[in-house]
Short mmCIF file of C-alpha atoms in Angstrom, two decimals:
data_model
loop_
_atom_site.label_atom_id
_atom_site.label_comp_id
_atom_site.label_asym_id
_atom_site.label_seq_id
_atom_site.Cartn_x
_atom_site.Cartn_y
_atom_site.Cartn_z
CA MET A 1 39.09 -23.30 -117.76
CA ILE A 2 35.17 -24.17 -116.42
CA VAL A 3 37.31 -26.55 -113.82
CA SER A 4 39.64 -24.12 -112.59
CA ALA A 5 36.93 -21.30 -112.30
CA LEU A 6 34.90 -23.84 -110.80
CA ALA A 7 37.71 -24.56 -108.34
CA ARG A 8 38.09 -20.77 -107.37
CA LEU A 9 34.73 -20.59 -106.76
CA THR A 10 34.55 -23.81 -104.52
CA ALA A 11 37.58 -22.37 -102.68
CA SER A 12 35.84 -19.05 -102.77
CA SER A 13 32.48 -20.26 -100.99
CA ALA A 14 34.66 -22.58 -98.59
CA ASP A 15 36.71 -19.64 -97.38
CA HIS A 16 33.69 -17.55 -97.11
CA LEU A 17 32.25 -20.33 -94.96
CA ASP A 18 35.04 -20.66 -92.77
CA GLU A 19 34.73 -16.89 -92.11
CA ARG A 20 31.02 -17.08 -91.15
CA PHE A 21 31.35 -20.17 -89.05
CA ALA A 22 34.54 -18.25 -87.31
CA SER A 23 32.09 -15.54 -86.45
CA VAL A 24 29.66 -17.75 -85.47
CA ARG A 25 31.95 -19.48 -82.57
CA GLU A 26 33.05 -15.99 -81.71
CA GLU A 27 29.60 -14.82 -81.15
CA ALA A 28 28.74 -18.15 -79.28
CA ARG A 29 31.75 -17.85 -77.09
CA ARG A 30 30.91 -14.15 -76.03
CA CYS A 31 27.38 -15.27 -75.06
CA LEU A 32 28.95 -18.12 -72.92
CA VAL A 33 31.20 -15.83 -71.05
CA PHE A 34 28.38 -13.38 -70.47
CA ALA A 35 26.05 -16.48 -69.62
CA LEU A 36 28.59 -17.40 -66.94
CA ALA A 37 29.52 -14.20 -65.73
CA LEU A 38 25.49 -13.43 -64.89
CA LEU A 39 25.33 -17.06 -63.06
CA ALA A 40 28.33 -15.98 -60.96
CA ALA A 41 26.88 -12.63 -59.97
CA THR A 42 23.44 -14.07 -59.02
CA ALA A 43 25.08 -16.95 -56.79
CA THR A 44 26.99 -14.51 -55.17
CA SER A 45 23.66 -12.46 -54.82
CA ALA A 46 21.61 -15.28 -53.13
CA ARG A 47 24.63 -16.25 -51.12
CA ALA A 48 24.94 -12.80 -49.53
CA GLN A 49 20.56 -12.99 -49.04
CA ASP A 50 20.97 -16.11 -47.34
CA ALA A 51 23.56 -14.93 -45.11
CA ILE A 52 21.80 -14.42 -41.57
CA PRO A 53 22.17 -10.94 -40.22
CA ASP A 54 24.48 -10.70 -36.83
CA LEU A 55 22.60 -8.72 -34.36
CA LYS A 56 25.27 -8.65 -31.99
CA GLY A 57 25.75 -5.28 -30.36
CA THR A 58 24.08 -2.10 -28.79
CA TRP A 59 20.86 -0.88 -30.19
CA SER A 60 19.77 2.53 -29.57
CA GLY A 61 16.45 4.28 -30.67
CA LYS A 62 13.86 7.14 -29.82
CA GLY A 63 10.10 7.37 -30.50
CA LYS A 64 7.25 8.14 -29.32
CA SER A 65 4.46 5.24 -27.57
CA ILE A 66 0.90 5.30 -26.71
CA VAL A 67 0.27 4.31 -23.01
CA PHE A 68 -2.76 3.55 -21.00
CA GLY A 69 -1.58 3.01 -17.35
CA THR A 70 1.85 3.41 -16.27
CA ASN A 71 4.81 0.77 -16.30
CA LEU A 72 8.75 1.39 -14.88
CA HIS A 73 9.25 3.14 -18.41
CA HIS A 74 6.11 5.28 -18.41
CA PRO A 75 6.01 6.54 -14.93
CA GLY A 76 2.68 8.43 -13.57
CA SER A 77 -0.20 7.89 -11.73
CA GLN A 78 -2.61 7.01 -14.39
CA THR A 79 -4.12 3.53 -14.53
CA ALA A 80 -5.65 1.73 -17.66
CA ALA A 81 -9.07 3.07 -17.27
CA ASP A 82 -7.37 6.73 -17.80
CA PRO A 83 -7.23 8.28 -21.09
CA PRO A 84 -4.34 7.16 -22.96
CA ARG A 85 -0.79 9.39 -23.02
CA VAL A 86 1.46 9.68 -25.99
CA ARG A 87 5.19 9.77 -24.38
CA ASP A 88 8.49 9.82 -25.53
CA ILE A 89 10.81 6.54 -25.21
CA GLU A 90 14.23 6.42 -25.29
CA ALA A 91 15.04 2.88 -25.33
CA THR A 92 18.62 0.77 -25.51
CA TYR A 93 18.89 -3.01 -26.38
CA ILE A 94 21.95 -5.02 -25.83
CA VAL A 95 22.30 -8.33 -27.99
CA GLU A 96 24.57 -10.37 -25.72
CA GLY A 97 24.63 -13.50 -27.83
CA GLN A 98 23.22 -15.21 -31.19
CA GLU A 99 23.02 -18.16 -32.26
CA GLY A 100 22.31 -18.98 -35.95
CA ARG A 101 18.51 -17.32 -36.13
CA LEU A 102 18.20 -16.80 -32.23
CA ALA A 103 19.30 -13.64 -30.34
CA TRP A 104 19.13 -12.59 -27.03
CA GLY A 105 19.82 -9.92 -24.39
CA ARG A 106 18.57 -6.77 -21.97
CA SER A 107 17.00 -4.20 -22.24
CA SER A 108 16.57 -0.71 -20.52
CA SER A 109 15.23 2.90 -21.47
CA ALA A 110 16.35 6.54 -20.37
CA VAL A 111 13.85 6.24 -17.59
CA ALA A 112 14.50 2.82 -16.14
CA ASN A 113 17.34 0.52 -16.39
CA THR A 114 15.81 -2.35 -16.27
CA GLN A 115 18.16 -4.63 -18.08
CA GLU A 116 14.92 -6.61 -18.71
CA PRO A 117 15.86 -10.15 -20.86
CA PHE A 118 14.30 -10.21 -24.04
CA ALA A 119 14.74 -13.35 -26.88
CA TRP A 120 14.20 -12.71 -30.74
CA ALA A 121 14.08 -14.82 -33.50
CA ILE A 122 15.03 -14.27 -37.08
CA ALA A 123 12.69 -15.50 -39.82
CA SER A 124 13.90 -16.93 -43.24
CA ASP A 125 13.78 -13.85 -45.21
CA ASN A 126 16.78 -12.44 -42.91
CA LYS A 127 14.69 -8.89 -42.84
CA THR A 128 11.54 -10.12 -39.85
CA ILE A 129 12.41 -10.81 -36.17
CA ILE A 130 9.89 -11.41 -33.81
CA GLY A 131 10.50 -11.70 -29.95
CA ALA A 132 9.05 -11.21 -26.49
CA ASP A 133 10.62 -10.07 -22.94
CA MET A 134 8.82 -10.29 -19.36
CA ASP A 135 5.57 -8.49 -20.38
CA GLY A 136 5.24 -7.69 -24.12
CA TYR A 137 6.51 -8.94 -27.88
CA PHE A 138 8.34 -7.61 -30.55
CA ARG A 139 8.15 -7.29 -34.23
CA ILE A 140 10.85 -5.83 -35.90
CA THR A 141 12.06 -5.27 -39.52
CA LEU A 142 16.00 -5.38 -40.41
CA ILE A 143 16.55 -2.14 -42.27
CA SER A 144 20.21 -2.29 -43.14
CA PRO A 145 22.91 -4.10 -41.18
CA ASP A 146 23.17 -1.27 -38.49
CA SER A 147 19.45 -0.05 -38.69
CA ILE A 148 16.15 -1.59 -37.50
CA GLN A 149 12.52 -0.77 -37.16
CA LYS A 150 11.24 -1.76 -33.77
CA CYS A 151 7.46 -2.13 -33.07
CA TYR A 152 6.47 -3.13 -29.72
CA ALA A 153 3.69 -3.90 -27.66
CA HIS A 154 1.85 -5.36 -24.42
CA ASN A 155 -1.77 -6.07 -22.88
CA GLY A 156 -3.33 -5.19 -20.04
CA THR A 157 -2.39 -8.74 -18.90
CA SER A 158 0.99 -7.58 -18.13
CA PRO A 159 2.50 -7.37 -14.44
CA THR A 160 1.76 -3.53 -14.57
CA ARG A 161 -1.58 -3.89 -16.06
CA SER A 162 -0.74 -1.16 -18.38
CA ILE A 163 -1.20 -1.41 -22.56
CA VAL A 164 1.86 0.19 -24.65
CA ALA A 165 2.23 0.34 -28.29
CA THR A 166 5.30 1.57 -30.07
CA CYS A 167 7.37 1.82 -33.52
CA HIS A 168 10.49 3.52 -33.84
CA VAL A 169 13.85 3.05 -35.81
CA MET A 170 16.55 1.92 -33.80
CA ASN A 171 20.60 2.05 -34.76
CA ARG A 172 23.64 0.03 -33.75
CA VAL A 173 25.96 1.93 -31.66
CA LYS A 174 29.25 2.24 -33.24
CA ARG A 175 32.16 1.66 -30.99
#
């Protein structure tokens, strides 16, 4: 009788241990599946962030510029010695080509169709862009795949001897 009770107790304990181990194994499987899903999502997100943005196309925007003197985009009779003017600017940039982090094209404004060449370089964060044209410099921030904030400046050593600074949003023109 004692042997039989001891056998039942041992069998009952073994069944209980098997159930506990099965429960632990099932919980471990769930954690592993969750960890793998999280790892896959992180890897996908990292790959998307590493993608160099495609800037090719036409970008257009309007903003305000502070101008000392005159140039083709800001005509007038003022000199750099005169008080500054705040002027509206409507600009268009056509990014004609891109190779990796380098992009190039031509720009114009609603006032002057200069087709001035420019060159841009995309930083490793894929959001910051610097560049230059014939007489000034760009600092651009990619807001979204189809929107940028373009800041532009040139100093009095430019061929027109004008001084210009502006920042405004430009959007990719949809066809």
